[in-house]
Short mmCIF file of N, CA and C in Angstrom, two decimals:
data_model
loop_
_atom_site.label_atom_id
_atom_site.label_comp_id
_atom_site.label_asym_id
_atom_site.label_seq_id
_atom_site.Cartn_x
_atom_site.Cartn_y
_atom_site.Cartn_z
N UNK A 1 -25.49 4.34 -14.79
CA UNK A 1 -24.71 3.78 -13.71
C UNK A 1 -25.15 2.37 -13.38
N UNK A 2 -24.39 1.74 -12.57
CA UNK A 2 -24.65 0.37 -12.16
C UNK A 2 -25.84 0.32 -11.20
N UNK A 3 -26.59 -0.76 -11.29
CA UNK A 3 -27.70 -0.97 -10.37
C UNK A 3 -27.22 -1.46 -9.02
N UNK A 4 -26.03 -2.04 -9.00
CA UNK A 4 -25.51 -2.64 -7.78
C UNK A 4 -23.99 -2.52 -7.76
N UNK A 5 -23.44 -2.17 -6.61
CA UNK A 5 -21.98 -2.16 -6.42
C UNK A 5 -21.64 -3.27 -5.43
N UNK A 6 -20.71 -4.12 -5.81
CA UNK A 6 -20.29 -5.23 -4.96
C UNK A 6 -18.81 -5.08 -4.68
N UNK A 7 -18.42 -5.24 -3.40
CA UNK A 7 -17.00 -5.22 -3.05
C UNK A 7 -16.60 -6.60 -2.57
N UNK A 8 -15.57 -7.13 -3.22
CA UNK A 8 -14.95 -8.36 -2.74
C UNK A 8 -13.86 -7.93 -1.77
N UNK A 9 -14.01 -8.29 -0.51
CA UNK A 9 -13.03 -7.92 0.50
C UNK A 9 -11.69 -8.59 0.23
N UNK A 10 -10.62 -7.85 0.48
CA UNK A 10 -9.28 -8.38 0.24
C UNK A 10 -9.00 -9.65 1.02
N UNK A 11 -9.49 -9.72 2.25
CA UNK A 11 -9.26 -10.92 3.06
C UNK A 11 -10.02 -12.12 2.52
N UNK A 12 -11.08 -11.88 1.76
CA UNK A 12 -11.87 -12.97 1.20
C UNK A 12 -11.27 -13.53 -0.09
N UNK A 13 -10.55 -12.70 -0.84
CA UNK A 13 -10.04 -13.15 -2.14
C UNK A 13 -8.53 -13.34 -2.16
N UNK A 14 -7.88 -13.15 -1.01
CA UNK A 14 -6.44 -13.40 -0.90
C UNK A 14 -6.18 -14.16 0.39
N UNK A 15 -4.96 -14.65 0.51
CA UNK A 15 -4.48 -15.19 1.78
C UNK A 15 -3.75 -14.04 2.44
N UNK A 16 -4.44 -13.33 3.31
CA UNK A 16 -3.97 -12.03 3.79
C UNK A 16 -2.66 -12.08 4.56
N UNK A 17 -2.31 -13.21 5.13
CA UNK A 17 -1.08 -13.30 5.92
C UNK A 17 0.14 -13.63 5.07
N UNK A 18 -0.06 -13.92 3.77
CA UNK A 18 1.05 -14.29 2.89
C UNK A 18 1.15 -13.28 1.75
N UNK A 19 2.31 -12.65 1.63
CA UNK A 19 2.53 -11.59 0.64
C UNK A 19 2.07 -11.99 -0.76
N UNK A 20 1.23 -11.16 -1.35
CA UNK A 20 0.76 -11.28 -2.72
C UNK A 20 0.33 -12.70 -3.10
N UNK A 21 -0.61 -13.23 -2.31
CA UNK A 21 -1.11 -14.57 -2.55
C UNK A 21 -2.62 -14.54 -2.70
N UNK A 22 -3.08 -14.79 -3.92
CA UNK A 22 -4.51 -14.83 -4.20
C UNK A 22 -5.12 -16.11 -3.65
N UNK A 23 -6.44 -16.12 -3.53
CA UNK A 23 -7.20 -17.29 -3.09
C UNK A 23 -8.13 -17.69 -4.24
N UNK A 24 -7.59 -18.41 -5.25
CA UNK A 24 -8.39 -18.73 -6.44
C UNK A 24 -9.73 -19.40 -6.17
N UNK A 25 -9.83 -20.36 -5.25
CA UNK A 25 -11.17 -20.95 -5.03
C UNK A 25 -12.20 -19.92 -4.57
N UNK A 26 -11.80 -18.99 -3.71
CA UNK A 26 -12.74 -17.96 -3.26
C UNK A 26 -13.06 -16.98 -4.39
N UNK A 27 -12.07 -16.65 -5.20
CA UNK A 27 -12.31 -15.75 -6.34
C UNK A 27 -13.29 -16.40 -7.31
N UNK A 28 -13.07 -17.67 -7.61
CA UNK A 28 -13.96 -18.37 -8.54
C UNK A 28 -15.38 -18.48 -7.99
N UNK A 29 -15.51 -18.80 -6.71
CA UNK A 29 -16.84 -18.90 -6.10
C UNK A 29 -17.55 -17.55 -6.12
N UNK A 30 -16.80 -16.50 -5.84
CA UNK A 30 -17.38 -15.14 -5.86
C UNK A 30 -17.81 -14.77 -7.26
N UNK A 31 -16.99 -15.10 -8.25
CA UNK A 31 -17.33 -14.79 -9.64
C UNK A 31 -18.58 -15.54 -10.10
N UNK A 32 -18.68 -16.80 -9.69
CA UNK A 32 -19.87 -17.59 -10.05
C UNK A 32 -21.13 -17.00 -9.43
N UNK A 33 -21.05 -16.63 -8.16
CA UNK A 33 -22.21 -16.02 -7.50
C UNK A 33 -22.56 -14.69 -8.16
N UNK A 34 -21.56 -13.93 -8.52
CA UNK A 34 -21.77 -12.65 -9.19
C UNK A 34 -22.43 -12.84 -10.55
N UNK A 35 -22.01 -13.85 -11.27
CA UNK A 35 -22.62 -14.12 -12.59
C UNK A 35 -24.10 -14.45 -12.45
N UNK A 36 -24.46 -15.22 -11.43
CA UNK A 36 -25.87 -15.53 -11.20
C UNK A 36 -26.66 -14.27 -10.87
N UNK A 37 -26.09 -13.42 -10.03
CA UNK A 37 -26.77 -12.18 -9.66
C UNK A 37 -26.91 -11.26 -10.87
N UNK A 38 -25.86 -11.18 -11.68
CA UNK A 38 -25.88 -10.29 -12.85
C UNK A 38 -26.96 -10.70 -13.84
N UNK A 39 -27.20 -11.98 -13.95
CA UNK A 39 -28.22 -12.46 -14.87
C UNK A 39 -29.63 -12.02 -14.44
N UNK A 40 -29.80 -11.76 -13.16
CA UNK A 40 -31.10 -11.38 -12.62
C UNK A 40 -31.29 -9.87 -12.48
N UNK A 41 -30.20 -9.11 -12.63
CA UNK A 41 -30.25 -7.67 -12.35
C UNK A 41 -30.10 -6.83 -13.61
N UNK A 42 -31.14 -6.14 -14.00
CA UNK A 42 -30.95 -5.20 -15.11
C UNK A 42 -30.16 -3.98 -14.61
N UNK A 43 -29.38 -3.39 -15.44
CA UNK A 43 -28.67 -2.18 -15.05
C UNK A 43 -27.21 -2.38 -14.76
N UNK A 44 -26.77 -3.61 -14.65
CA UNK A 44 -25.35 -3.87 -14.49
C UNK A 44 -24.87 -3.87 -13.05
N UNK A 45 -23.68 -4.39 -12.89
CA UNK A 45 -23.03 -4.48 -11.60
C UNK A 45 -21.63 -3.89 -11.70
N UNK A 46 -21.26 -3.14 -10.71
CA UNK A 46 -19.90 -2.60 -10.61
C UNK A 46 -19.20 -3.40 -9.51
N UNK A 47 -18.04 -3.99 -9.85
CA UNK A 47 -17.30 -4.79 -8.89
C UNK A 47 -16.02 -4.06 -8.50
N UNK A 48 -15.80 -3.95 -7.19
CA UNK A 48 -14.55 -3.38 -6.67
C UNK A 48 -13.99 -4.40 -5.69
N UNK A 49 -12.71 -4.25 -5.36
CA UNK A 49 -12.11 -5.21 -4.43
C UNK A 49 -11.10 -4.54 -3.52
N UNK A 50 -10.92 -5.16 -2.37
CA UNK A 50 -9.90 -4.73 -1.44
C UNK A 50 -8.55 -5.28 -1.86
N UNK A 51 -7.51 -4.93 -1.13
CA UNK A 51 -6.16 -5.33 -1.50
C UNK A 51 -5.72 -6.63 -0.86
N UNK A 52 -6.18 -6.91 0.34
CA UNK A 52 -5.74 -8.12 1.02
C UNK A 52 -4.23 -8.18 1.12
N UNK A 53 -3.65 -9.30 0.71
CA UNK A 53 -2.20 -9.45 0.81
C UNK A 53 -1.45 -8.73 -0.30
N UNK A 54 -2.17 -8.07 -1.18
CA UNK A 54 -1.57 -7.26 -2.25
C UNK A 54 -1.67 -5.79 -1.82
N UNK A 55 -0.60 -5.23 -1.36
CA UNK A 55 -0.59 -3.82 -1.01
C UNK A 55 -0.49 -3.53 0.47
N UNK A 56 -1.09 -4.35 1.31
CA UNK A 56 -1.09 -4.03 2.74
C UNK A 56 0.31 -4.12 3.35
N UNK A 57 1.11 -5.05 2.88
CA UNK A 57 2.46 -5.17 3.42
C UNK A 57 3.27 -3.91 3.13
N UNK A 58 3.21 -3.44 1.88
CA UNK A 58 3.94 -2.25 1.47
C UNK A 58 3.38 -1.00 2.14
N UNK A 59 2.07 -0.90 2.21
CA UNK A 59 1.44 0.27 2.83
C UNK A 59 1.85 0.40 4.29
N UNK A 60 1.92 -0.71 4.97
CA UNK A 60 2.32 -0.69 6.38
C UNK A 60 3.80 -0.32 6.52
N UNK A 61 4.65 -0.90 5.69
CA UNK A 61 6.09 -0.65 5.79
C UNK A 61 6.45 0.81 5.52
N UNK A 62 5.74 1.45 4.58
CA UNK A 62 6.08 2.80 4.16
C UNK A 62 5.12 3.87 4.67
N UNK A 63 4.22 3.53 5.58
CA UNK A 63 3.33 4.51 6.18
C UNK A 63 2.30 5.10 5.23
N UNK A 64 1.98 4.39 4.17
CA UNK A 64 1.06 4.93 3.15
C UNK A 64 -0.32 5.20 3.74
N UNK A 65 -0.79 4.32 4.61
CA UNK A 65 -2.14 4.49 5.16
C UNK A 65 -2.24 5.68 6.11
N UNK A 66 -1.11 6.22 6.55
CA UNK A 66 -1.12 7.36 7.48
C UNK A 66 -1.20 8.71 6.77
N UNK A 67 -1.04 8.69 5.44
CA UNK A 67 -1.15 9.93 4.67
C UNK A 67 0.19 10.61 4.44
N UNK A 68 0.19 11.53 3.47
CA UNK A 68 1.44 12.16 3.03
C UNK A 68 2.10 13.03 4.09
N UNK A 69 1.36 13.49 5.07
CA UNK A 69 1.96 14.35 6.10
C UNK A 69 2.62 13.55 7.23
N UNK A 70 2.44 12.24 7.24
CA UNK A 70 3.06 11.41 8.29
C UNK A 70 4.56 11.30 8.05
N UNK A 71 5.37 11.35 9.09
CA UNK A 71 6.82 11.23 8.93
C UNK A 71 7.26 9.92 8.26
N UNK A 72 6.49 8.87 8.44
CA UNK A 72 6.87 7.58 7.87
C UNK A 72 6.44 7.41 6.42
N UNK A 73 5.64 8.36 5.90
CA UNK A 73 5.14 8.24 4.53
C UNK A 73 6.27 8.33 3.52
N UNK A 74 6.15 7.53 2.46
CA UNK A 74 7.13 7.53 1.38
C UNK A 74 6.41 7.41 0.04
N UNK A 75 6.76 8.27 -0.91
CA UNK A 75 6.18 8.16 -2.25
C UNK A 75 6.62 6.85 -2.92
N UNK A 76 7.82 6.39 -2.61
CA UNK A 76 8.26 5.08 -3.11
C UNK A 76 7.30 4.01 -2.59
N UNK A 77 6.97 4.08 -1.31
CA UNK A 77 6.03 3.13 -0.73
C UNK A 77 4.66 3.21 -1.38
N UNK A 78 4.23 4.43 -1.71
CA UNK A 78 2.96 4.62 -2.41
C UNK A 78 3.00 3.89 -3.75
N UNK A 79 4.09 4.07 -4.50
CA UNK A 79 4.23 3.42 -5.80
C UNK A 79 4.30 1.89 -5.66
N UNK A 80 5.03 1.41 -4.67
CA UNK A 80 5.14 -0.04 -4.46
C UNK A 80 3.80 -0.64 -4.05
N UNK A 81 3.03 0.11 -3.26
CA UNK A 81 1.69 -0.35 -2.87
C UNK A 81 0.80 -0.45 -4.10
N UNK A 82 0.81 0.58 -4.92
CA UNK A 82 -0.01 0.59 -6.15
C UNK A 82 0.39 -0.53 -7.09
N UNK A 83 1.69 -0.75 -7.21
CA UNK A 83 2.19 -1.81 -8.07
C UNK A 83 1.70 -3.19 -7.58
N UNK A 84 1.76 -3.40 -6.29
CA UNK A 84 1.33 -4.68 -5.72
C UNK A 84 -0.16 -4.91 -5.93
N UNK A 85 -0.97 -3.88 -5.67
CA UNK A 85 -2.42 -4.01 -5.85
C UNK A 85 -2.76 -4.29 -7.31
N UNK A 86 -1.99 -3.70 -8.21
CA UNK A 86 -2.21 -3.94 -9.65
C UNK A 86 -2.03 -5.39 -10.06
N UNK A 87 -1.23 -6.12 -9.31
CA UNK A 87 -1.03 -7.54 -9.62
C UNK A 87 -2.26 -8.37 -9.33
N UNK A 88 -3.08 -7.93 -8.38
CA UNK A 88 -4.28 -8.67 -8.03
C UNK A 88 -5.30 -8.56 -9.14
#
């Protein structure tokens, strides 16, 4: 397994108020810092990330974050959320 797990928050790597808009300077800076850390850490690093502006708009519109038992939940919304996050 990885020696370290790092999460890049969605708000840090996207422009969260604008639909599906990445923040390339922040992504690049994060990647550079990660590369420096990886060079010093035996055992590897596992990187995960939040959705930020990719997925949150759809999840909110279709009630995805409320779970399948919520009246506002939609499987279409679930698929659209997943599709959006995949773009990031």
